[in-house]
Amino acid sequence: MNFNYRKGGNDPYVIKRVIMVKLVRLICVMIGVLYWSGANAQGNYWQYNEFLNAFPHQKALTNQLENEVGSPPVHLNFIQTHPISISVIYPGQQISDYWSRNIKAFELRLKELGVQYHIHQLFTRPNMDIRQQSQSLMEALRNKSDYLIFTLDTARHRKFIEHVLGSSKTKLILQNITTPVRSWKARQPLLYVGFDHQTGSLKLAHYFKKKLNPGARYSMLYFSPGYISEARGDTFIQAMGKHYQLVSSFYTQANQQSSYNITLDNIKRNPDINLLYACSTDVALGAVKALNKVGRNDDVLVNGWGGGSAELEAISRGDLDVTVMRMNDDTGVAMAEAIKWDLEGKEVPTVYSGSFELVSSKDSPEKIKQLKKRAFRYSDR
């Protein structure tokens, strides 16, 4: 059964759909929404540039790491007596290839740096596999992994991270988040790393404010309830301002099928929509599939978010209008360099964000080819 929660809506049809869902799932989602909304309302995150400007020393360290990421690898300056152990738990079961490319770039850079390591990785579905995920996280702690690479999107994630920060020697790298948690103060992970969601969404908002006429109507297709939805979705809504009309907004199950089902109903109820803003690759491609089914792909715009292989193919077909493309492999390289610095006893910056490029259906194949060469310089090997 599809879970279709309409944010801020009071449509009786939507309410009935929600009531049909298992009560436990509904309660969990509502708790997640309230938790993250309350956290952001209290200013619980340092925004990326805000943090760097507030702490000049951190800004200098981040700049140094940026230079390392863009430079040829420099070998570890000592011989290890034993390999380090690394546990990686990612929501990688998605159409988006960001996570798989990230790991490949990470491992190839570690090898170039001469770092000896053992790695255990688990790919789960976003917002799913909670039991499997929890078991793997606890296994990483029991095995006393030297490094744990995880993400932060839900309240459950945060509780686990706080447990690790307070009681474990395992060092944490948080992937896909670049906004330090204020309340953790000096008790931070080794590194927050990713592509700043706010920066990417502001680039898309700037593009659509030029593309659309004032008064244009758009719909928000969120990821699942949590940090990513707020950072990508709510940032876009705020940036679009009062001159563009948000007519509907929905949380998806962070997959293509739920986005497809929601879009079919959404277009039926709001036929005059000009734009479907999608917060992830899977959500975008589900919306495209629905528009193609009802013959609306020529007059309703859809964006991608991330610029992985599937999105670039959709842009080449004209299914997507635009995406904000991550220079994908930079974050894998940054994680490898951060571990090398840590092994050498050097101070590691708290945050690192890779860069974006805007790619639209109007861009030439040659431009996109060059961007792919840059973004996937390790993961296409």
Coordinates of N, CA and C in Angstrom, one line a residue, residues 19-192:
I19 N -5.4 7.5 6.7 CA -6.0 6.7 7.8 C -5.8 5.2 7.5
M20 N -5.8 4.8 6.2 CA -5.7 3.4 5.8 C -4.4 2.8 6.1
V21 N -3.4 3.7 6.3 CA -2.0 3.2 6.5 C -1.9 2.7 8.0
K22 N -1.0 1.8 8.2 CA -0.9 1.2 9.5 C -0.6 2.4 10.5
L23 N -1.2 2.3 11.7 CA -1.1 3.4 12.7 C 0.3 3.6 13.1
V24 N 1.1 2.6 13.2 CA 2.5 2.7 13.7 C 3.3 3.6 12.7
R25 N 3.1 3.3 11.4 CA 3.8 4.0 10.4 C 3.4 5.5 10.4
L26 N 2.1 5.8 10.6 CA 1.6 7.2 10.6 C 2.3 7.9 11.8
I27 N 2.3 7.3 13.0 CA 2.8 7.9 14.1 C 4.3 8.2 14.0
C28 N 5.0 7.2 13.4 CA 6.5 7.4 13.2 C 6.7 8.6 12.3
V29 N 6.0 8.7 11.2 CA 6.2 9.8 10.2 C 5.9 11.1 10.9
M30 N 4.8 11.2 11.6 CA 4.4 12.5 12.3 C 5.4 12.9 13.3
I31 N 5.9 11.9 14.0 CA 7.0 12.2 15.0 C 8.2 12.7 14.3
G32 N 8.6 12.1 13.1 CA 9.7 12.6 12.4 C 9.6 14.0 11.9
V33 N 8.4 14.3 11.4 CA 8.1 15.6 10.8 C 8.2 16.7 12.0
L34 N 7.6 16.4 13.1 CA 7.6 17.3 14.2 C 9.0 17.5 14.8
Y35 N 9.7 16.4 14.8 CA 11.1 16.4 15.4 C 12.0 17.4 14.5
W36 N 12.0 17.1 13.2 CA 12.9 17.9 12.4 C 12.4 19.3 12.2
S37 N 11.1 19.6 12.2 CA 10.6 20.9 12.1 C 11.0 21.7 13.3
G38 N 10.8 21.0 14.5 CA 11.1 21.7 15.7 C 12.6 22.0 15.8
A39 N 13.4 21.0 15.4 CA 14.9 21.2 15.4 C 15.3 22.4 14.6
N40 N 14.8 22.5 13.3 CA 15.2 23.6 12.5 C 14.7 24.9 13.0
A41 N 13.4 24.9 13.6 CA 12.9 26.2 14.1 C 13.8 26.7 15.2
Q42 N 14.4 25.9 15.9 CA 15.3 26.3 17.0 C 16.7 26.6 16.5
G43 N 16.9 26.6 15.2 CA 18.2 26.9 14.7 C 19.2 25.8 15.1
N44 N 18.9 24.6 14.9 CA 19.7 23.5 15.5 C 20.9 23.1 14.6
Y45 N 21.0 23.8 13.4 CA 22.1 23.5 12.5 C 22.8 24.7 12.1
W46 N 24.1 24.6 12.0 CA 24.9 25.6 11.4 C 24.8 25.4 9.9
Q47 N 24.4 26.4 9.1 CA 24.5 26.3 7.7 C 25.9 26.3 7.3
Y48 N 26.2 25.7 6.1 CA 27.6 25.4 5.7 C 28.4 26.7 5.7
N49 N 28.1 27.7 5.0 CA 28.9 28.9 4.9 C 28.8 29.7 6.2
E50 N 27.7 29.6 6.9 CA 27.6 30.3 8.2 C 28.7 29.7 9.2
F51 N 28.8 28.4 9.2 CA 29.8 27.7 10.1 C 31.2 28.1 9.7
L52 N 31.5 28.1 8.4 CA 32.9 28.4 8.0 C 33.2 29.9 8.3
N53 N 32.2 30.8 8.2 CA 32.5 32.2 8.5 C 32.6 32.4 9.9
A54 N 31.9 31.6 10.7 CA 32.0 31.8 12.2 C 33.3 31.3 12.8
F55 N 33.9 30.3 12.1 CA 35.1 29.7 12.6 C 36.2 29.7 11.5
P56 N 37.0 30.8 11.4 CA 38.0 31.0 10.4 C 39.0 29.8 10.3
H57 N 39.3 29.3 11.5 CA 40.2 28.1 11.5 C 39.7 26.9 10.7
Q58 N 38.4 26.7 10.9 CA 37.7 25.6 10.2 C 37.7 25.9 8.7
K59 N 37.4 27.2 8.4 CA 37.4 27.5 7.0 C 38.7 27.3 6.3
A60 N 39.8 27.6 7.0 CA 41.1 27.3 6.5 C 41.4 25.8 6.3
L61 N 40.9 25.0 7.2 CA 41.1 23.6 7.1 C 40.3 23.0 5.9
T62 N 39.1 23.5 5.8 CA 38.2 23.1 4.7 C 38.8 23.4 3.3
N63 N 39.4 24.6 3.3 CA 40.1 25.1 2.0 C 41.3 24.2 1.7
Q64 N 42.0 23.7 2.8 CA 43.1 22.8 2.5 C 42.6 21.5 2.0
L65 N 41.5 21.0 2.6 CA 41.0 19.7 2.1 C 40.5 19.9 0.7
E66 N 39.9 21.0 0.3 CA 39.5 21.2 -1.1 C 40.7 21.1 -2.0
N67 N 41.8 21.7 -1.6 CA 43.0 21.6 -2.4 C 43.5 20.2 -2.6
E68 N 43.4 19.4 -1.5 CA 43.9 18.0 -1.6 C 43.0 17.2 -2.5
V69 N 41.7 17.5 -2.5 CA 40.7 16.7 -3.3 C 41.0 17.0 -4.8
G70 N 41.4 18.2 -5.1 CA 41.7 18.5 -6.5 C 43.1 18.3 -7.0
S71 N 43.9 17.7 -6.1 CA 45.3 17.5 -6.4 C 45.6 16.0 -6.5
P72 N 46.8 15.6 -7.1 CA 47.2 14.2 -7.2 C 47.4 13.7 -5.8
P73 N 47.2 12.4 -5.6 CA 47.3 11.8 -4.2 C 48.8 11.8 -3.8
V74 N 48.9 12.1 -2.5 CA 50.2 12.0 -1.8 C 50.2 10.9 -0.8
H75 N 51.2 10.0 -0.9 CA 51.2 8.7 -0.2 C 51.2 9.0 1.3
L76 N 50.6 8.1 2.1 CA 50.7 8.1 3.6 C 52.1 8.2 4.0
N77 N 52.4 9.0 5.0 CA 53.8 9.3 5.4 C 54.4 8.3 6.4
F78 N 53.7 7.1 6.6 CA 54.3 6.1 7.5 C 53.8 4.8 7.0
I79 N 54.4 3.7 7.5 CA 54.0 2.3 7.1 C 53.1 1.8 8.3
Q80 N 51.9 1.4 7.9 CA 50.9 0.9 8.9 C 51.3 -0.5 9.4
T81 N 51.1 -0.7 10.7 CA 51.4 -2.0 11.2 C 50.2 -3.0 11.0
H82 N 49.0 -2.4 10.8 CA 47.8 -3.3 10.5 C 46.8 -2.4 9.8
P83 N 45.9 -3.1 9.0 CA 44.9 -2.3 8.3 C 43.9 -1.7 9.2
I84 N 43.4 -0.6 8.8 CA 42.2 0.0 9.6 C 40.9 -0.7 9.1
S85 N 39.9 -0.6 10.0 CA 38.6 -1.2 9.7 C 37.6 -0.1 9.5
I86 N 36.9 -0.2 8.4 CA 35.9 0.8 8.0 C 34.5 0.1 7.8
S87 N 33.5 0.6 8.5 CA 32.1 0.2 8.2 C 31.4 1.3 7.5
V88 N 30.7 0.9 6.4 CA 29.9 1.9 5.6 C 28.4 1.4 5.6
I89 N 27.5 2.3 6.0 CA 26.1 1.9 5.9 C 25.4 3.1 5.2
Y90 N 24.9 2.8 4.0 CA 24.4 3.8 3.1 C 23.0 3.4 2.7
P91 N 22.1 4.4 2.4 CA 20.8 4.2 1.8 C 21.0 4.1 0.3
G92 N 21.8 3.1 -0.2 CA 22.2 3.1 -1.6 C 21.3 2.3 -2.5
Q93 N 20.2 1.7 -2.0 CA 19.3 1.0 -2.9 C 18.4 2.0 -3.6
Q94 N 18.9 2.8 -4.5 CA 18.1 3.8 -5.2 C 18.5 3.8 -6.7
I95 N 17.7 4.4 -7.5 CA 18.1 4.6 -8.9 C 19.3 5.5 -9.0
S96 N 19.4 6.5 -8.1 CA 20.6 7.3 -8.1 C 21.8 6.5 -7.8
D97 N 22.9 6.7 -8.6 CA 24.1 6.0 -8.4 C 25.1 6.7 -7.6
Y98 N 24.7 7.8 -6.9 CA 25.6 8.6 -6.0 C 26.4 7.7 -5.0
W99 N 25.6 6.9 -4.3 CA 26.2 6.1 -3.2 C 27.2 5.1 -3.7
S100 N 26.9 4.4 -4.8 CA 27.9 3.4 -5.3 C 29.1 4.0 -5.9
R101 N 28.9 5.1 -6.6 CA 30.0 5.9 -7.1 C 30.9 6.4 -6.0
N102 N 30.3 6.9 -4.9 CA 31.0 7.5 -3.8 C 31.9 6.5 -3.2
I103 N 31.4 5.2 -3.0 CA 32.3 4.2 -2.4 C 33.4 3.8 -3.3
K104 N 33.1 3.7 -4.6 CA 34.2 3.3 -5.5 C 35.3 4.4 -5.5
A105 N 34.9 5.7 -5.6 CA 35.9 6.8 -5.5 C 36.7 6.7 -4.2
F106 N 36.0 6.5 -3.1 CA 36.6 6.4 -1.8 C 37.7 5.3 -1.7
E107 N 37.4 4.1 -2.2 CA 38.3 3.0 -2.1 C 39.5 3.2 -3.1
L108 N 39.2 3.7 -4.3 CA 40.3 3.9 -5.2 C 41.3 5.0 -4.7
R109 N 40.8 6.0 -4.1 CA 41.7 7.1 -3.5 C 42.5 6.5 -2.3
L110 N 41.8 5.7 -1.5 CA 42.5 5.1 -0.3 C 43.7 4.3 -0.8
K111 N 43.5 3.5 -1.9 CA 44.6 2.7 -2.4 C 45.7 3.6 -3.0
E112 N 45.3 4.7 -3.7 CA 46.4 5.6 -4.2 C 47.1 6.2 -3.1
L113 N 46.5 6.4 -1.9 CA 47.2 7.1 -0.8 C 48.0 6.0 0.0
G114 N 47.9 4.8 -0.4 CA 48.7 3.8 0.3 C 48.1 3.4 1.7
V115 N 46.8 3.6 1.9 CA 46.2 3.3 3.2 C 45.7 1.8 3.1
Q116 N 46.2 1.0 4.1 CA 45.7 -0.4 4.2 C 44.4 -0.4 5.0
Y117 N 43.4 -1.1 4.5 CA 42.1 -1.1 5.1 C 41.3 -2.3 4.8
H118 N 40.4 -2.6 5.7 CA 39.3 -3.6 5.5 C 38.0 -2.8 5.5
I119 N 37.1 -3.1 4.6 CA 35.8 -2.4 4.6 C 34.7 -3.4 4.6
H120 N 33.6 -3.0 5.4 CA 32.4 -3.7 5.4 C 31.3 -2.7 5.0
Q121 N 30.5 -3.0 4.0 CA 29.5 -2.1 3.6 C 28.1 -2.7 3.4
L122 N 27.1 -1.9 3.7 CA 25.7 -2.3 3.6 C 24.9 -1.2 2.9
F123 N 24.2 -1.6 1.9 CA 23.3 -0.6 1.2 C 21.9 -1.0 1.6
T124 N 21.2 0.0 2.1 CA 19.8 -0.2 2.4 C 18.9 0.7 1.6
R125 N 17.6 0.5 1.7 CA 16.7 1.4 1.0 C 16.4 2.7 1.9
P126 N 16.2 3.8 1.3 CA 16.0 5.0 2.1 C 14.7 4.8 2.9
N127 N 14.8 5.2 4.2 CA 13.7 5.2 5.1 C 13.1 3.8 5.3
M128 N 13.9 2.8 5.1 CA 13.5 1.4 5.2 C 14.6 0.6 5.9
D129 N 14.3 -0.7 6.0 CA 15.3 -1.6 6.6 C 15.9 -1.2 7.9
I130 N 15.0 -0.7 8.8 CA 15.4 -0.1 10.1 C 16.1 -1.2 10.9
R131 N 15.5 -2.4 11.0 CA 16.1 -3.5 11.8 C 17.5 -3.9 11.3
Q132 N 17.6 -4.1 10.0 CA 18.8 -4.5 9.4 C 19.9 -3.4 9.6
Q133 N 19.5 -2.1 9.4 CA 20.4 -1.0 9.6 C 20.9 -1.0 11.0
S134 N 20.0 -1.1 12.0 CA 20.3 -1.1 13.4 C 21.3 -2.2 13.8
Q135 N 21.0 -3.4 13.2 CA 21.9 -4.5 13.5 C 23.3 -4.3 13.0
S136 N 23.4 -3.7 11.8 CA 24.7 -3.4 11.2 C 25.4 -2.3 12.0
L137 N 24.7 -1.3 12.4 CA 25.3 -0.3 13.2 C 25.9 -0.8 14.5
M138 N 25.1 -1.6 15.2 CA 25.6 -2.2 16.4 C 26.8 -3.2 16.2
E139 N 26.7 -3.9 15.1 CA 27.8 -4.8 14.8 C 29.1 -4.0 14.6
A140 N 29.0 -2.8 13.9 CA 30.2 -2.0 13.7 C 30.8 -1.6 15.0
L141 N 30.0 -1.3 16.0 CA 30.4 -0.9 17.3 C 31.0 -2.1 18.1
R142 N 30.4 -3.2 18.0 CA 30.9 -4.4 18.7 C 32.2 -4.8 18.1
N143 N 32.4 -4.7 16.8 CA 33.7 -5.0 16.2 C 34.7 -3.9 16.3
K144 N 34.3 -2.8 17.0 CA 35.2 -1.7 17.2 C 35.9 -1.2 15.9
S145 N 35.0 -1.0 14.9 CA 35.5 -0.4 13.7 C 36.2 0.9 14.0
D146 N 37.3 1.1 13.2 CA 38.0 2.4 13.4 C 37.2 3.6 12.9
Y147 N 36.5 3.4 11.8 CA 35.7 4.4 11.2 C 34.4 3.9 10.8
L148 N 33.4 4.7 11.0 CA 32.0 4.4 10.6 C 31.5 5.5 9.7
I149 N 31.1 5.2 8.5 CA 30.5 6.2 7.6 C 29.0 5.9 7.5
F150 N 28.3 6.9 7.9 CA 26.8 6.8 8.0 C 26.2 8.1 7.5
T151 N 24.9 8.2 7.7 CA 24.2 9.4 7.2 C 23.3 9.9 8.4
L152 N 22.8 11.1 8.2 CA 21.9 11.7 9.2 C 20.7 12.3 8.5
D153 N 19.5 11.6 8.6 CA 18.3 12.1 8.0 C 17.1 12.1 8.9
T154 N 17.1 11.1 9.8 CA 15.9 11.0 10.7 C 16.3 11.1 12.2
A155 N 15.3 11.1 13.0 CA 15.5 11.2 14.4 C 16.1 9.9 14.9
R156 N 15.8 8.8 14.3 CA 16.4 7.5 14.7 C 17.9 7.5 14.4
H157 N 18.3 8.1 13.3 CA 19.7 8.2 13.0 C 20.4 9.1 14.0
R158 N 19.8 10.2 14.4 CA 20.4 11.1 15.3 C 20.7 10.5 16.7
K159 N 19.7 9.7 17.1 CA 19.8 9.1 18.4 C 21.0 8.1 18.4
F160 N 21.2 7.4 17.3 CA 22.3 6.4 17.3 C 23.6 7.2 17.2
I161 N 23.7 8.2 16.4 CA 24.9 9.0 16.3 C 25.3 9.6 17.7
E162 N 24.3 10.1 18.4 CA 24.6 10.7 19.7 C 25.2 9.6 20.6
H163 N 24.7 8.4 20.5 CA 25.2 7.2 21.3 C 26.7 7.0 20.9
V164 N 27.0 7.0 19.6 CA 28.4 6.7 19.2 C 29.3 7.8 19.7
L165 N 28.9 9.1 19.5 CA 29.7 10.2 19.9 C 30.0 10.2 21.4
G166 N 29.0 9.7 22.2 CA 29.2 9.7 23.6 C 29.9 8.5 24.3
S167 N 29.9 7.4 23.5 CA 30.4 6.1 24.2 C 31.3 5.3 23.4
S168 N 31.8 5.7 22.2 CA 32.5 4.8 21.4 C 33.8 5.5 20.9
K169 N 34.8 4.7 20.7 CA 36.1 5.2 20.1 C 36.0 5.2 18.5
T170 N 35.0 4.6 18.0 CA 34.8 4.6 16.6 C 34.6 6.0 16.1
K171 N 35.3 6.4 15.0 CA 35.2 7.8 14.5 C 34.2 7.8 13.4
L172 N 33.3 8.8 13.5 CA 32.2 8.9 12.5 C 32.5 9.9 11.4
I173 N 32.1 9.5 10.2 CA 32.0 10.4 9.1 C 30.5 10.4 8.6
L174 N 29.9 11.5 8.7 CA 28.5 11.6 8.3 C 28.4 12.1 6.8
Q175 N 27.9 11.3 6.0 CA 27.8 11.5 4.5 C 26.4 12.1 4.2
N176 N 26.4 13.0 3.2 CA 25.2 13.6 2.7 C 24.6 14.7 3.6
I177 N 25.4 15.2 4.5 CA 25.0 16.3 5.3 C 26.2 17.2 5.6
T178 N 26.0 18.5 5.4 CA 27.2 19.5 5.5 C 26.8 20.6 6.5
T179 N 25.9 20.4 7.4 CA 25.4 21.4 8.3 C 25.6 20.9 9.8
P180 N 26.7 21.2 10.5 CA 26.9 20.7 11.8 C 25.7 21.0 12.8
V181 N 25.5 20.0 13.6 CA 24.5 20.1 14.7 C 25.0 21.0 15.8
R182 N 24.3 22.1 16.0 CA 24.7 23.1 17.0 C 24.8 22.5 18.4
S183 N 23.8 21.7 18.8 CA 23.8 21.2 20.2 C 24.9 20.2 20.5
W184 N 25.6 19.6 19.5 CA 26.7 18.7 19.7 C 28.0 19.5 20.1
K185 N 28.0 20.8 19.8 CA 29.1 21.7 20.2 C 30.4 21.1 19.8
A186 N 31.3 20.9 20.8 CA 32.6 20.4 20.4 C 32.7 18.9 20.2
R187 N 31.6 18.2 20.5 CA 31.5 16.7 20.4 C 30.9 16.4 19.0
Q188 N 31.7 16.7 18.0 CA 31.2 16.5 16.6 C 31.8 15.3 16.0
P189 N 31.2 14.8 14.9 CA 31.9 13.7 14.1 C 33.2 14.1 13.6
L190 N 34.0 13.2 13.1 CA 35.2 13.5 12.5 C 35.0 14.4 11.3
L191 N 34.0 14.2 10.5 CA 33.7 14.9 9.3 C 32.3 14.8 8.9
Y192 N 31.7 16.0 8.5 CA 30.4 16.1 7.8 C 30.8 16.2 6.3

